[in-house]
Structures are given as structure tokens and as C-alpha cells.
Coordinates of C-alpha atoms in Angstrom, one line a residue:
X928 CA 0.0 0.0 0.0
X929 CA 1.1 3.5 -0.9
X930 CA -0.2 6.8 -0.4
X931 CA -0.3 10.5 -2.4
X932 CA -1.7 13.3 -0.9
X933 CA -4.5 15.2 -2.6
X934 CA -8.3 15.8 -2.7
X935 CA -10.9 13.2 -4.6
X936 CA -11.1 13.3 -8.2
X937 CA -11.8 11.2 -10.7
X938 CA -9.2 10.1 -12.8
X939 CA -9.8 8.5 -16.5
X940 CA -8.7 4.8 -17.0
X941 CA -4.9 4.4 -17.4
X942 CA -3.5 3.0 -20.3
X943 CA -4.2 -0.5 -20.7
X944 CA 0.0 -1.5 -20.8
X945 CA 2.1 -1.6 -17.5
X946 CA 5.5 -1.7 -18.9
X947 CA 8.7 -1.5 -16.2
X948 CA 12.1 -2.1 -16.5
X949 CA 12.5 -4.3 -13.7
X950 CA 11.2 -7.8 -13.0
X951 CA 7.4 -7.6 -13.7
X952 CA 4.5 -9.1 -13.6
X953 CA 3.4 -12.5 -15.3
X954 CA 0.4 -13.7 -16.6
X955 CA -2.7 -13.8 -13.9
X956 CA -1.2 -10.7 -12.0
X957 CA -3.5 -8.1 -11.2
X958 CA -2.5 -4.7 -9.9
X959 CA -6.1 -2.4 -8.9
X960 CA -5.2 1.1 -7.8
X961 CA -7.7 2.6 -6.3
X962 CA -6.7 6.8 -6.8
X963 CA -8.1 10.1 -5.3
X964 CA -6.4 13.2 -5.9
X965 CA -6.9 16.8 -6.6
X966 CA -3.9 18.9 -7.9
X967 CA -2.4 18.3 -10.8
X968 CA 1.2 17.4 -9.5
X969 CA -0.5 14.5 -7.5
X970 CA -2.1 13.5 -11.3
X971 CA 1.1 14.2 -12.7
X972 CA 3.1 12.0 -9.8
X973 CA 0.4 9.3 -11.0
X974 CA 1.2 9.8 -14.3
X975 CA 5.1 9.3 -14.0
X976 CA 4.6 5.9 -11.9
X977 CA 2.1 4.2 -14.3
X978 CA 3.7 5.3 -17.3
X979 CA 5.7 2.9 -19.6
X980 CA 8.5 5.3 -19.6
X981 CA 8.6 6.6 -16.3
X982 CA 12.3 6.3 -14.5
X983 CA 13.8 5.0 -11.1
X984 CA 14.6 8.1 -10.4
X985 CA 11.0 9.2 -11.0
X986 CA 8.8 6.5 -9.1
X987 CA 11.7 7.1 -6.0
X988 CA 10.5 11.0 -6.1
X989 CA 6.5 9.8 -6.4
X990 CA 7.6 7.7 -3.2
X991 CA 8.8 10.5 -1.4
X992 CA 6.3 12.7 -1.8
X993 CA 3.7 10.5 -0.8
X994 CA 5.1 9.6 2.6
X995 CA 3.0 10.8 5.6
X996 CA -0.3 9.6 4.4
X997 CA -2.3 8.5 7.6
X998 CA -6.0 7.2 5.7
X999 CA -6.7 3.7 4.7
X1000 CA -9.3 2.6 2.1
X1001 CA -11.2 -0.4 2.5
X1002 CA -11.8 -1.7 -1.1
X1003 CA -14.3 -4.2 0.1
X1004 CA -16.7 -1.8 1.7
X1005 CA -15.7 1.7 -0.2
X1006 CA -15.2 3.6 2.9
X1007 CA -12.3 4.7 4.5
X1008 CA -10.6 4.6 7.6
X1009 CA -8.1 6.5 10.0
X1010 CA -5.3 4.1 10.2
X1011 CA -2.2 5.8 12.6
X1012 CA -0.4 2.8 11.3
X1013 CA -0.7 0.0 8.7
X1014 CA -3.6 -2.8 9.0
X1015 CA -2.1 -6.4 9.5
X1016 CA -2.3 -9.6 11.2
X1017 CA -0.9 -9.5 14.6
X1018 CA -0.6 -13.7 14.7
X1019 CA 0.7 -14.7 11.0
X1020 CA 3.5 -13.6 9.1
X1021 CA 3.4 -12.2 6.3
X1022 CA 3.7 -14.3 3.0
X1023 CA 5.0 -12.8 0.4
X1024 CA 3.9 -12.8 -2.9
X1025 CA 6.1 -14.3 -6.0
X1026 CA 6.3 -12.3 -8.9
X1027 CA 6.3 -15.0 -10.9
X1028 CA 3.3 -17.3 -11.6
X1029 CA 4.9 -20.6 -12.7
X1030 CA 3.9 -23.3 -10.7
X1031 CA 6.4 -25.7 -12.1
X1032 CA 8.8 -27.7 -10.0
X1033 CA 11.5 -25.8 -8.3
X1034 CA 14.1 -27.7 -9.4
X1035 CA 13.7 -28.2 -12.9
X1036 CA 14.5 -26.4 -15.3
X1037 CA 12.1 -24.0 -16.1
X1038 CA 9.9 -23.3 -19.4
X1039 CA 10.9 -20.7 -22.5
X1040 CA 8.7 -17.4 -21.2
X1041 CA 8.8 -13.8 -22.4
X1042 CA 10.7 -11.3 -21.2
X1043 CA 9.6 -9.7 -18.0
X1044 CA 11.1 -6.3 -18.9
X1045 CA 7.2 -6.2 -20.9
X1046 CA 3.8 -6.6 -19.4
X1047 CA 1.2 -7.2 -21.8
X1048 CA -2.6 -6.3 -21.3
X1049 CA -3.1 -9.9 -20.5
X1050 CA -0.5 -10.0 -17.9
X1051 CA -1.6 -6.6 -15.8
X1052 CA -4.5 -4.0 -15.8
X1053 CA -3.9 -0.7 -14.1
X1054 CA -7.8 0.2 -13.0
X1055 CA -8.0 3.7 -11.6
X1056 CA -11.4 4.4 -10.1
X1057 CA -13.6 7.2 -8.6
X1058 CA -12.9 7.5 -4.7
X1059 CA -15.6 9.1 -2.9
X1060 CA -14.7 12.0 -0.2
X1061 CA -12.7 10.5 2.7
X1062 CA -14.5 13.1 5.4
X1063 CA -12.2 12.0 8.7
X1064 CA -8.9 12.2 6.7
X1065 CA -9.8 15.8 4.9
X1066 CA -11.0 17.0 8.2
X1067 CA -7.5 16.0 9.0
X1068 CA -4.1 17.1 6.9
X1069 CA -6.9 16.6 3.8
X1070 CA -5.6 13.9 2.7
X1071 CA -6.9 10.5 1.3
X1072 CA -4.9 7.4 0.2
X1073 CA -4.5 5.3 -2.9
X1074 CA -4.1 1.2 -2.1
X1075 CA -2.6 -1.3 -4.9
X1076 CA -4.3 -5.0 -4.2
X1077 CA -2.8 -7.5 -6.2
X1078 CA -3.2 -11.0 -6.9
X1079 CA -0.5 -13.1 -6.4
X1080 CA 0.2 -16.6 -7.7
X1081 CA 2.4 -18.1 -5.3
X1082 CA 3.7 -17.6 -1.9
X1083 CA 6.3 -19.0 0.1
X1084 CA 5.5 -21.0 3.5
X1085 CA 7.5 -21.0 6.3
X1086 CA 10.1 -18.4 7.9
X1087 CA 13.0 -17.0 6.4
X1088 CA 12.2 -17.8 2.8
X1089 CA 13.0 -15.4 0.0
X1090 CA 10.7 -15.5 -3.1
X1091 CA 11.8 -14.5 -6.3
X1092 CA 10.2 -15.9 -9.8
X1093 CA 8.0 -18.7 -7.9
X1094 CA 10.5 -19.9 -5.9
X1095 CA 12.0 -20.2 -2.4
X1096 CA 15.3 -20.1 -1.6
X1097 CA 16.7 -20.4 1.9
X1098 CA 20.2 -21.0 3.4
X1099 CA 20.6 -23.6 6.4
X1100 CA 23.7 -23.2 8.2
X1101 CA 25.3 -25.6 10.3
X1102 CA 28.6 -28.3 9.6
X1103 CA 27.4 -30.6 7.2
X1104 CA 28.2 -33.0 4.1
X1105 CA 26.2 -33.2 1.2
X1106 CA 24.3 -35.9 2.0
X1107 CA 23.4 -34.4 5.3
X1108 CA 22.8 -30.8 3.1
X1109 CA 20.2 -32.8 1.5
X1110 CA 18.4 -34.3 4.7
X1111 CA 19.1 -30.3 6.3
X1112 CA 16.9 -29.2 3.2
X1113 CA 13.9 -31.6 3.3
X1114 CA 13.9 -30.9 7.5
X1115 CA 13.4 -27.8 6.4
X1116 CA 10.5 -28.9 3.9
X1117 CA 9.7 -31.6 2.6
X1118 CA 9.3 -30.4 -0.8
X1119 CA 12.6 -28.5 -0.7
X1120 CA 15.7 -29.8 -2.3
X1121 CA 19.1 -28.6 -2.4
X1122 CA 19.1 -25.3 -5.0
X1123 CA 19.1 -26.3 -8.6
X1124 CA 20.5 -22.9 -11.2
X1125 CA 19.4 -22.1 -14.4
X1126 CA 20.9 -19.1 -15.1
X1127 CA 23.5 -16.1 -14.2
X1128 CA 20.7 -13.9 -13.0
X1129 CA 19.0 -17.1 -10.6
X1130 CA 23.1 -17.6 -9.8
X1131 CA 23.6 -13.9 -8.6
X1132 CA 20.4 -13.5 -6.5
X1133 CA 21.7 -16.7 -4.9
X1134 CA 25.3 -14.8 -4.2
X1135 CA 23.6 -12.2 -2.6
X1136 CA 21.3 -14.6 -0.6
X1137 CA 24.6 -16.3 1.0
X1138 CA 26.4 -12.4 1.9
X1139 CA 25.9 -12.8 5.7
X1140 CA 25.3 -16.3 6.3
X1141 CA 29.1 -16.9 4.6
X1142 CA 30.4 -14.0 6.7
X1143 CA 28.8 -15.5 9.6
X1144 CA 30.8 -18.9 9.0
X1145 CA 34.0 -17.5 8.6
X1146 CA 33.5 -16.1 12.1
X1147 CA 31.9 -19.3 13.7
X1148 CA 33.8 -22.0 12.3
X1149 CA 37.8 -22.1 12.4
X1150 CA 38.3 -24.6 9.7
X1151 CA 41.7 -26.0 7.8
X1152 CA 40.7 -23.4 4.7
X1153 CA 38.3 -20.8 4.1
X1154 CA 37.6 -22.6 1.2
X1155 CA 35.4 -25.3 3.7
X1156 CA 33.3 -21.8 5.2
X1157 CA 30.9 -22.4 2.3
X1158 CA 27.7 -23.7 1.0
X1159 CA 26.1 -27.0 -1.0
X1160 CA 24.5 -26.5 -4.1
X1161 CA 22.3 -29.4 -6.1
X1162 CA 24.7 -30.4 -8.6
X1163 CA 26.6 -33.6 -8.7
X1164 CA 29.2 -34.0 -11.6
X1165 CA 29.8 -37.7 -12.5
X1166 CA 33.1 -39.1 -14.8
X1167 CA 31.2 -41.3 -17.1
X1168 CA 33.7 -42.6 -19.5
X1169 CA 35.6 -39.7 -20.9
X1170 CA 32.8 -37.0 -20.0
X1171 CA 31.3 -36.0 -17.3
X1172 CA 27.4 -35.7 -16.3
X1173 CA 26.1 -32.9 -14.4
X1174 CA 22.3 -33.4 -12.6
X1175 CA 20.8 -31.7 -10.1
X1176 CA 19.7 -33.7 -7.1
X1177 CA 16.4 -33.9 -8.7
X1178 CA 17.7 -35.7 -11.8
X1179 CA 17.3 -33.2 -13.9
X1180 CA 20.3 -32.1 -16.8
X1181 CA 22.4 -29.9 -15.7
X1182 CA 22.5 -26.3 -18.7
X1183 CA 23.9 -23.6 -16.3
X1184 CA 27.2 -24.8 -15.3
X1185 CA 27.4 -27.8 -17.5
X1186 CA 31.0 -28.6 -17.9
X1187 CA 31.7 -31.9 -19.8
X1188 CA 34.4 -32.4 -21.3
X1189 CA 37.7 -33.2 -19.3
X1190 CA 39.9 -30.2 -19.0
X1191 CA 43.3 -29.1 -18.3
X1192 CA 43.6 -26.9 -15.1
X1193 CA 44.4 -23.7 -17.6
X1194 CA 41.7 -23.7 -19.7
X1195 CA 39.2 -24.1 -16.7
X1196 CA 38.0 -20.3 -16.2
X1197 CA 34.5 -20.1 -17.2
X1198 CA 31.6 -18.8 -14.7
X1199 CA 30.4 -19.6 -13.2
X1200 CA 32.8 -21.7 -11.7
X1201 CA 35.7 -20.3 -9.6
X1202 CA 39.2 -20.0 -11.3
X1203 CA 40.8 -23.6 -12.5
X1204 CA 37.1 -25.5 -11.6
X1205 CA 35.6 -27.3 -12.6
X1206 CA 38.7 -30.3 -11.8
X1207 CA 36.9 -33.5 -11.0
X1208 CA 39.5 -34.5 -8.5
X1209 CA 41.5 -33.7 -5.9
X1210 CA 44.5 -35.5 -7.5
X1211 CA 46.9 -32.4 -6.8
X1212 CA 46.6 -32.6 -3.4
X1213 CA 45.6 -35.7 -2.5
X1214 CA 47.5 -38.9 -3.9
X1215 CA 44.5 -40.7 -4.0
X1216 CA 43.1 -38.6 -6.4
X1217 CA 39.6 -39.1 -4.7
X1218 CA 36.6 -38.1 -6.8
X1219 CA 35.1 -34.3 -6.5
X1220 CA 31.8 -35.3 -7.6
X1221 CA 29.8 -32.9 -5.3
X1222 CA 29.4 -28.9 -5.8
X1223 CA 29.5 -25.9 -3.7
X1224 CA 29.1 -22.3 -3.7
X1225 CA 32.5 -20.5 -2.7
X1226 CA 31.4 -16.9 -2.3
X1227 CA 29.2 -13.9 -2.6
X1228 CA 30.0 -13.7 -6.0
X1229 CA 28.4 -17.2 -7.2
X1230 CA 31.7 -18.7 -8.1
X1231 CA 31.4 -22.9 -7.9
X1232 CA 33.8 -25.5 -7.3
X1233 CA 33.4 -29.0 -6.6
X1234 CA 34.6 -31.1 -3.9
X1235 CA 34.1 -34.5 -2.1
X1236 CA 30.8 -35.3 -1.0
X1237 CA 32.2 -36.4 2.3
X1238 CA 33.7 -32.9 3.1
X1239 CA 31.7 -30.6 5.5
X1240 CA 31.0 -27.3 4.6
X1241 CA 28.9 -25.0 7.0
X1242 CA 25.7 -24.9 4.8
X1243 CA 23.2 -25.4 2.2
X1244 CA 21.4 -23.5 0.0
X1245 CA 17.4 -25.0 0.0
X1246 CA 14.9 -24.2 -2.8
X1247 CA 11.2 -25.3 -3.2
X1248 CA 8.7 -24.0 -5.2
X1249 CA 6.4 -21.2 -4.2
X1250 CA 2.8 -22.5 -3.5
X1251 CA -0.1 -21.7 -5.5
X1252 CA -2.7 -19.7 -4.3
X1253 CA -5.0 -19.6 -6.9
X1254 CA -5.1 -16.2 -9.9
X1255 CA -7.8 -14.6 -8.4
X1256 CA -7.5 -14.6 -3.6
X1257 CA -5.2 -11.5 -3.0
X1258 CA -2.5 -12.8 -0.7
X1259 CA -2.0 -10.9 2.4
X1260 CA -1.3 -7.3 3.2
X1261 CA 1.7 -5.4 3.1
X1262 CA 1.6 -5.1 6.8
X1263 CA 3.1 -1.0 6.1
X1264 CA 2.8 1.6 3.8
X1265 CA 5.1 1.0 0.8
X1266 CA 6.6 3.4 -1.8
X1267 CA 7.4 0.8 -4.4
X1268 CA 9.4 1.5 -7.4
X1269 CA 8.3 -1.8 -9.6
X1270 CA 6.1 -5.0 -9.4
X1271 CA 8.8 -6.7 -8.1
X1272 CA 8.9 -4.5 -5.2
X1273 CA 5.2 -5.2 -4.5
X1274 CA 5.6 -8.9 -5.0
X1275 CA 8.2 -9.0 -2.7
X1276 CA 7.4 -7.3 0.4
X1277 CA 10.4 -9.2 2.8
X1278 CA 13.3 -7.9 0.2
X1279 CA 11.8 -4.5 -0.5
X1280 CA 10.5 -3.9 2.7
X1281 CA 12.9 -5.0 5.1
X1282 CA 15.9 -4.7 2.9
X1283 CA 17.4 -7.8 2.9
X1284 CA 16.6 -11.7 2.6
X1285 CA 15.8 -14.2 5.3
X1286 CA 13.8 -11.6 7.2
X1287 CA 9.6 -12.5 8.1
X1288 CA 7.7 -9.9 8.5
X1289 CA 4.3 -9.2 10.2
X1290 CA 3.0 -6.1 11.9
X1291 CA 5.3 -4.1 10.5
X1292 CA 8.1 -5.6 12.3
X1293 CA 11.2 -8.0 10.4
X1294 CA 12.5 -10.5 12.1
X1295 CA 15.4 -12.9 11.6
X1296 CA 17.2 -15.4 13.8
X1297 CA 21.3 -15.1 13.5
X1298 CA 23.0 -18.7 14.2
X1299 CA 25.7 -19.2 15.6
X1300 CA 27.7 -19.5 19.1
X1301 CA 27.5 -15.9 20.7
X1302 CA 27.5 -14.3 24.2
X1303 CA 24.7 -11.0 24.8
X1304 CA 27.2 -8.4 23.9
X1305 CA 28.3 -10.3 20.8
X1306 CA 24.4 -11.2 19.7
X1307 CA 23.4 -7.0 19.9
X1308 CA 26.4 -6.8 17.3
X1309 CA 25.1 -9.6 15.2
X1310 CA 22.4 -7.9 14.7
X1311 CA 23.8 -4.5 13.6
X1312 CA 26.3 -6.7 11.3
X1313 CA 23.1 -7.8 9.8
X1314 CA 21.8 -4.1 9.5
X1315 CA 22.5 -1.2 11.1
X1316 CA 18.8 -0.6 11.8
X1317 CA 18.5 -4.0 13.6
X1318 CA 18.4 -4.7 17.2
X1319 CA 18.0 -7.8 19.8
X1320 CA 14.5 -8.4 19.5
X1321 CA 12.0 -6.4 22.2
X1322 CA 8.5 -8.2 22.4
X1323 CA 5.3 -6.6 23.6
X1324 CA 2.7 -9.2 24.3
X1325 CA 2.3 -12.9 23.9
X1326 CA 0.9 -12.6 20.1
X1327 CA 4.4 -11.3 19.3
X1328 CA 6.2 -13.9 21.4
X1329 CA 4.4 -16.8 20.0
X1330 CA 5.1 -15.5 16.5
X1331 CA 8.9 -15.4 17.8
X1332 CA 8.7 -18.9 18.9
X1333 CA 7.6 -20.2 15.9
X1334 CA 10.4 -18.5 14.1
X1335 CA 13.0 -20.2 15.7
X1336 CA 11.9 -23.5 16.1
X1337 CA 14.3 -24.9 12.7
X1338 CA 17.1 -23.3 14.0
X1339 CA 16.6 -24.5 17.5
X1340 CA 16.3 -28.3 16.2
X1341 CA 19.5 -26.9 14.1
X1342 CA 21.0 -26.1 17.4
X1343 CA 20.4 -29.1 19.0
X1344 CA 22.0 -31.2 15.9
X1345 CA 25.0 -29.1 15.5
X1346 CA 26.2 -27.7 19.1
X1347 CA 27.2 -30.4 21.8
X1348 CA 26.8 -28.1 24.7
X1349 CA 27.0 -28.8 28.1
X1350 CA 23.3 -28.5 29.0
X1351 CA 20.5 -27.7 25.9
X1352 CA 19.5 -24.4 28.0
X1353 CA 22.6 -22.6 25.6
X1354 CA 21.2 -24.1 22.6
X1355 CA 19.1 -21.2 22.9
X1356 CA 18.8 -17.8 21.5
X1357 CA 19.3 -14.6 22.6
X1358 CA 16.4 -11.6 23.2
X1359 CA 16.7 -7.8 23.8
X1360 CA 15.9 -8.1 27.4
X1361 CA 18.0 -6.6 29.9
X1362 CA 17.3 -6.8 33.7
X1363 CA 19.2 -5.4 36.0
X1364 CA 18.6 -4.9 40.0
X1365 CA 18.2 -1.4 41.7
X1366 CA 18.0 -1.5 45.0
X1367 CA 15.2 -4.1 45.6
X1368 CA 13.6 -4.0 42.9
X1369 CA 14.7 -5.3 39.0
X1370 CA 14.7 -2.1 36.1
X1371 CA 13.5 -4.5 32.7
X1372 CA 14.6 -2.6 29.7
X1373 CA 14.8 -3.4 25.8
X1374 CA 18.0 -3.3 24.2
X1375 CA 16.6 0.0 22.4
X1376 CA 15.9 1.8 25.9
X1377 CA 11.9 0.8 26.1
X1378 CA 10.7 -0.1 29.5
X1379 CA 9.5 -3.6 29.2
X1380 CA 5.8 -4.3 30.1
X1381 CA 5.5 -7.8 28.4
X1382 CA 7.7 -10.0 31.1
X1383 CA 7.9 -7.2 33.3
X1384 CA 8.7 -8.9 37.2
X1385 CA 10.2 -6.1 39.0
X1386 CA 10.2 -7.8 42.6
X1387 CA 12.2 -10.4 44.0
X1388 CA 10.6 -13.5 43.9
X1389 CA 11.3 -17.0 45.8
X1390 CA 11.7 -19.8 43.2
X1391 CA 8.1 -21.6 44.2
X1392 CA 6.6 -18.0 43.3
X1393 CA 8.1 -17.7 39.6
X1394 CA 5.8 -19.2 37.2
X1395 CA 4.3 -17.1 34.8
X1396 CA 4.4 -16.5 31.3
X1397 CA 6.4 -16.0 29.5
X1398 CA 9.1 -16.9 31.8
X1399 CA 10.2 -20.6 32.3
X1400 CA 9.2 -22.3 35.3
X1401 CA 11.5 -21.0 38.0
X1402 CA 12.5 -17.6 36.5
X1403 CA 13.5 -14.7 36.1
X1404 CA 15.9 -15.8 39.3
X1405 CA 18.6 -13.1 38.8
X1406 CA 21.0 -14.9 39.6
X1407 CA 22.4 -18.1 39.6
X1408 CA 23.7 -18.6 42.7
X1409 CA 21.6 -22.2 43.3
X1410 CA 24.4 -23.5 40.7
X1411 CA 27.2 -20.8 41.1
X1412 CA 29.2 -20.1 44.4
X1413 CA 29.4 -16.8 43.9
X1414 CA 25.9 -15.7 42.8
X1415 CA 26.8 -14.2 39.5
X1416 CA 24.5 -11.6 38.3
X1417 CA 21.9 -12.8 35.2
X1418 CA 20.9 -9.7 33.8
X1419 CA 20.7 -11.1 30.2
X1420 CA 17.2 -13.0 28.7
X1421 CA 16.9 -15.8 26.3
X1422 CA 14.4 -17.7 24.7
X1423 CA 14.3 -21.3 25.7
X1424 CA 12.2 -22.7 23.3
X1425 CA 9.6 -23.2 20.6
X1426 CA 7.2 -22.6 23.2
X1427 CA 8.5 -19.4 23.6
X1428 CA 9.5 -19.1 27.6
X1429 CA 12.4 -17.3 28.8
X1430 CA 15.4 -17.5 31.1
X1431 CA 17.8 -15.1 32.6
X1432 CA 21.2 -15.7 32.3
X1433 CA 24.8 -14.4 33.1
X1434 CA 25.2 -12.2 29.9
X1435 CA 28.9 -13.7 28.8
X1436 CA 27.2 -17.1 28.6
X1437 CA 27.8 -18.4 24.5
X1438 CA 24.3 -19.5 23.3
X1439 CA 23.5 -20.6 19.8
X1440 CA 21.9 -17.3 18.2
X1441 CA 20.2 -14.1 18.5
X1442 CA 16.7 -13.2 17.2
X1443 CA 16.7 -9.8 15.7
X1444 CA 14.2 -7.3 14.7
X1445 CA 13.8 -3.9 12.7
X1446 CA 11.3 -1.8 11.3
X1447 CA 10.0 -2.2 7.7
X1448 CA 11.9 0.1 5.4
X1449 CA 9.5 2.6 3.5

């Protein structure tokens, strides 16, 4: 949803061809816009974002000028409402949409289509229609708002997904071999499989996708090279005589990447495969010469190389298909106001929005869990390594914190399969709750400087007492002097859980991840 200020008036019917420059829409996509306006810069502003050959530059300036709008349209009903902030779901996510309406498997390779730089008039309608007067929102800053509803093919389940083209791609981190990269993908889902690649374009998105978590391993795992701090793809690369067979793990022929000849070292520099790679074996530094039959990606840049299957990297990269909704049930909402800048902007709310992938969002909120073995001071920074904007998370009533739980629940079972810890309590993650004693009473803060309210316990409570949610049975104790001599101060909060309960605990304690949150990005 976006909004322009201005006054009702009718506007006549926009052209019947959406053309944009950036990923677009497919066939079934519907984009309604639903437009009231008075001057003629506001008609003008409409003008330059509907218009075949309006710029980037342009549709950034129509979203600027439309921030601030306060007034919500309900399209169902034709009146309008106040809305201080955007309408969403306070219990579900947000999934978002996929610009792409092909419902074909994810991992094969997909059908010829035309070029998304064109929509055609079968592909997407722009419908602009008469708005009656919005009396609350002229009464105040006289303004009203225009809403896009779209239809949207596909969507993504689960959290932490990014959509692009009608499919999911998601990276699980943790030591693994590429057997176990497989299994890792179908815990995930059962219809995900390690990432099959068709193309440069699917290859770069997927470079960008692995930017942190790669960062991430280098920091968490000391391995023999960094060359082992990376991530499975699909492909296995089999000698078969004097070529060699490339498949993904779904059995389909290998196009993208499809190297078959045998090759000297020198004439192996083609992408996207890393420098001297494809080599089949390791013969060069291992006298066995074992076979390299297996594939990962090396780095941000999408660069491949291929290795023994037995070899554990850190991660895989997971990819379903995006789950058909039908052409007709709008998806969702946006959860925010948006100032998009193409179709693929709307279609992809948790990239757009939240600037980034892996993030869920819902009530205008993004969350993501970080993995990895971290103390409280070190999980704050992972989540400003992740973004600037993005703090431990704060959590303000139970909706929220079962929404939390449910986020973490993989990468809790993650936990539990890659960290041997001395108890499962650090197999845990860390929250932005801070609670410190004053006097005789306990000062609960976010990391952000709120006053907590949600798991507020300010007294000092005998162990029998403490039993409410969302705190653990037993807690908050403040410290742990039951188990520690000296009665160590546990000022810091984590979340147990997929049940969501919460424990206080010495804050230079290594658990196995931080959950952070941010605002959505208008």
C-alpha cells in the first residue's frame, strides 16, 4: 500500500500497458489502484509511476512525496478509515507474494517465457477508479490514500524464505556434508531440495542470498581453509567414460554450469565456476586422487567448485517451489505503507521492505534469527552486522512472542544437531531483554531503551513464586547462585524454546543465536 496526498477526483482509465524495466509481472497478475487526488502534481506523480517510460529516479520522487499519508481505504466496503499505522495480522506472518506465476517444480529447469522487462494487457490491468470524499482524513491534513491489491500466484510457507520468480530459496547453516545438506533441506521442507541454477541472473540472486550467512561462518567455524566456510548447491558431476554428467539432485540435466568435457587446469575459467574449476578430483593434493563429484558455492560472487561429497562445509542452499494460491485470492497485506518502485517490489514485500533476505515480516516488524555461538554483547552486534537498523529483539505481548517462537523452532532443532553443549539451555537464542537490580527491585529494559511491560517482574521472587508467562518455570531468578558459588548476576534473557519461555542468564554465557528485529523500510 502506498499513499499520495491530494483531494478526490476522478481520474480516467490508465493505459491498458504496464510496462517496467525491472522484473514484472506475469500472466494472472492483477495490480487495482484505487486513486483520489486533486492537484495536478499529484495526477502528474500518478502519471510518471504508471507510465511505460517513467524512470527510477521518478517512481523514488513519487515515493517521497507521498510519505506521511495517515487514511486507509477499505476496497471491500468503499469507505475509509483513519489508520495511525498500517492494518495487518498480529498472529501470522506475512507471506509474500512471487512475482512469478509458474507453478512448475523448483528444481527443474524452467519453461521458454517472455521477457519480464514487458507486461502485456493480459499480464496486468492498471484500473484507476472514482474515490468518494474520505471526510475524517480531509478533516485531518486533507488527505486521502490510494491502495494497490494484487493477486499473487504463489507464496512461500515458512520463515526466512525469499521468493523470487516462484520460488523459495533459503540458506541452512550448520557443519554438514552433502548428504546431510540434502536431509538439512527436506527438514526444512519436505518439498525443498538442495538449489538447482538455471541461469546467471538465478546464480547472482543466490550470491547475494549467502552475503551474511558466509560472513557468519568464517566467524563461527575455524576450519583448515576458508575454502570449507561455504555452502552445497544441487549439482553432482559424475566421470562417465571420458565425460562427465552434471544433474541436479532432482535428476534433472544440468545447462547452467554444465561442464563436460575433461579439461586441463588452464583452460578451466568459465563462470560460473571459480578460477581452474571445474577439476573433478583432488589429485593435486591428494594422492589418492579421490573423486570431486559434489558442488559448492565458494562466495558472494556465485563462483562454484566442486569437492568431495564427504567434506563438511557450513551450509546449504534449499529451494522449493512457491505454493499456488490460486489467480484470483489477493495474498495478504503489506503489513506497512510502501513506496514501491516496480512490481517486483510489491511482490516482494520481505526484500523490498525489510531490505534484505531471510527476514519474516508481520505487523510491520522484520525478524530474523542469527546462528551461531554468541555471548549477549556479541548477539546486539550480530544484529547490527546484519543491518544497522536491527536490534536484539524487544517483544510486547504474547501474540508477538508466539510468532517469535515459531520462528526459531528450525534453528533450534539446528541447534540441537550441531552444538554439543553442556546442557540444551545454551542451545538457545538470545532476546533484547536486559534486567538489571536497583535497590530491591529489578529495572527491565529493551536493548533500544523501552521499558519492558511484556515479562515485566520487578520484585524479587522466591523460586516456588516464579511461574508465569512467558518466563520458564523458576525464572527470572537473577542470579544463579543455586548452581554458582558466587551468585553471578543474570541480567541477560533468552528464549528457551519453541514454546517461547524465557530464562535469565549471566550475559557472557555463549548461546547458539540471536533473534533480531527492525522496522520495515518505506
Amino acid at each position: 500500500m502506498f499513499s499520495i496526498k491530494g483531494q478526490s477526483k476522478t481520474l480516467k482509465k490508465a493505459g491498458e500497458n504496464l510496462k517496467t524495466k525491472r522484473r514484472g509481472l506475469v500472466e494472472g497478475k492483477k495490480i487495482v489502484l484505487r486513486v483520489s487526488r486533486k492537484s495536478s502534481k499529484a495526477k502528474k506523480e500518478y502519471d510518471s509511476y504508471g507510465s511505460s517510460s517513467s524512470s527510477k529516479d521518478s517512481s523514488s520522487k513519487d515515493s517521497s512525496s507521498s510519505k506521511g499519508s495517515s487514511s486507509h481505504k477499505d476496497s471491500s466496503s468503499g469507505h475509509s478509515s483513519e489508520s495511525k499505522e498500517s492494518h495487518s495480522s498480529k498472529d501470522s506472518p506475512l507471506k509474500p507474494c512471487s512475482p512469478n506465476e509458474d507453478s512448475s517444480s523448483a528444481n527443474e529447469k524452467p519453461s521458454n517465457s517472455k521477457s519480464s522487462d514487458t507486461v502485456s494487457t493480459s499480464e496486468a490491468s492498471l484500473l484507476v477508479t472514482e474515490d468518494s470524499s474520505n471526510s475524517e482524513a480531509s478533516s485531518s491534513d486533507n488527505e486521502e490514500s490510494s491502495t494497490i491489491s494484487e493477486s499473487c500466484a504463489s507464496v512461500c510457507s515458512g520463515f526466512g524464505w525469499t521468493n523470487y520468480n516462484g520460488n523459495c530459496y533459503k540458506v541452512v547453516e550448520g557443519l554438514m556434508n552433502q548428504t546431510q545438506a540434502l536431509s538439512a533441506c527436506t527438514a526444512e521442507d519436505p518439498q525443498a531440495q538442495l538449489v538447482s541454477i538455471w541461469d546467471e541472473a538465478e546464480n547472482r540472486l543466490i550470491g547475494q542470498i549467502i552475503t551474511r550467512p558466509l560472513a557468519r561462518s568464517l566467524q563461527t567455524y575455524n576450519l583448515a581453509s576458508p575454502i570449507f566456510n561455504t555452502f552445497w548447491i544441487g549439482l553432482r558431476r559424475v566421470l562417465v567414460g571420458n565425460r562427465y554428467q552434471s544433474t541436479w539432485t532432482n535428476g534433472s540435466a544440468a545447462i547452467f554450469g554444465n561442464v563436460p568435457e575433461i579439461t586441463t587446469a588452464a583452460s578451466r575459467n568459465t563462470s560460473p565456476w571459480a578460477a581452474g574449476q571445474p577439476s573433478g578430483t583432488n589429485k593435486y593434493t591428494d594422492p589418492t586422487g579421490a573423486k570431486e563429484e559434489c558442488v559448492h558455492m565458494l562466495n558472494a560472487e556465485g563462483r562454484w567448485n566442486d569437492a568431495r561429497c564427504e567434506i563438511q562445509m557450513t551450509g546449504a542452499i534449499c529451494k522449493k517451489s512457491a505454493q499456488s494460491v490460486g489467480s484470483s485470492g489477493t495474498v495478504g497485506s503489506t503489513n506497512a505503507v510502501v513506496f514501491p518502485s516496480s512490481a517486483f517490489d510489491l511482490c516482494n514485500p520481505s526484500v523490498s521492505q525489510c531490505n534484505g533476505f531471510g527476514w519474516t515480516i508481520s505487523s510491520g516488524k522484520c525478524y530474523k534469527v542469527i546462528e551461531g555461538l554468541m555471548n549477549g554483547t556479541q548477539a546486539v552486534s550480530a544484529c547490527t552486522a546484519e543491518d544497522p537498523q536491527a536490534q536484539l529483539v524487544s517483544i510486547w505481548d504474547e501474540a508477538e512472542n508466539r510468532l517469535i517462537a515459531q520462528i526459531i523452532t528450525r534453528p533450534f532443532a539446528r541447534s540441537l544437531q550441531t552444538y554439543n553443549l553442556a546442557s540444551p539451555i545454551f542451545n538457545t537464542f538470545w532476546i533484547g531483554l536486559r534486567r538489571v537490580l536497583v535497590g530491591n527491585r529489578y529495572q527491565s529494559t529493551w536493548t533500544n531503551g523501552s521499558a519492558a511491560i511484556f515479562g515485566n517482574v520487578p520484585e524479587i521472587t522466591t523460586a516456588a513464586s516464579r511461574n508465569s508467562s512467558p518466563w520458564a518455570a523458576g525464572q527470572p531468578s537473577g542470579t544463579n547462585k543455586y548452581t554458582d558459588p558466587t551468585g553471578a548476576k543474570e541480567e541477560c534473557v533468552h528464549m528457551l524454546n519453541a514454546e517461547g519461555r524465557w530464562n535469565d542468564a549471566r550475559c557472557e554465557i555463549q548461546m547458539t543465536g540471536a533473534i533480531c528485529q527492525k522496522t520495515i523500510q518505506f
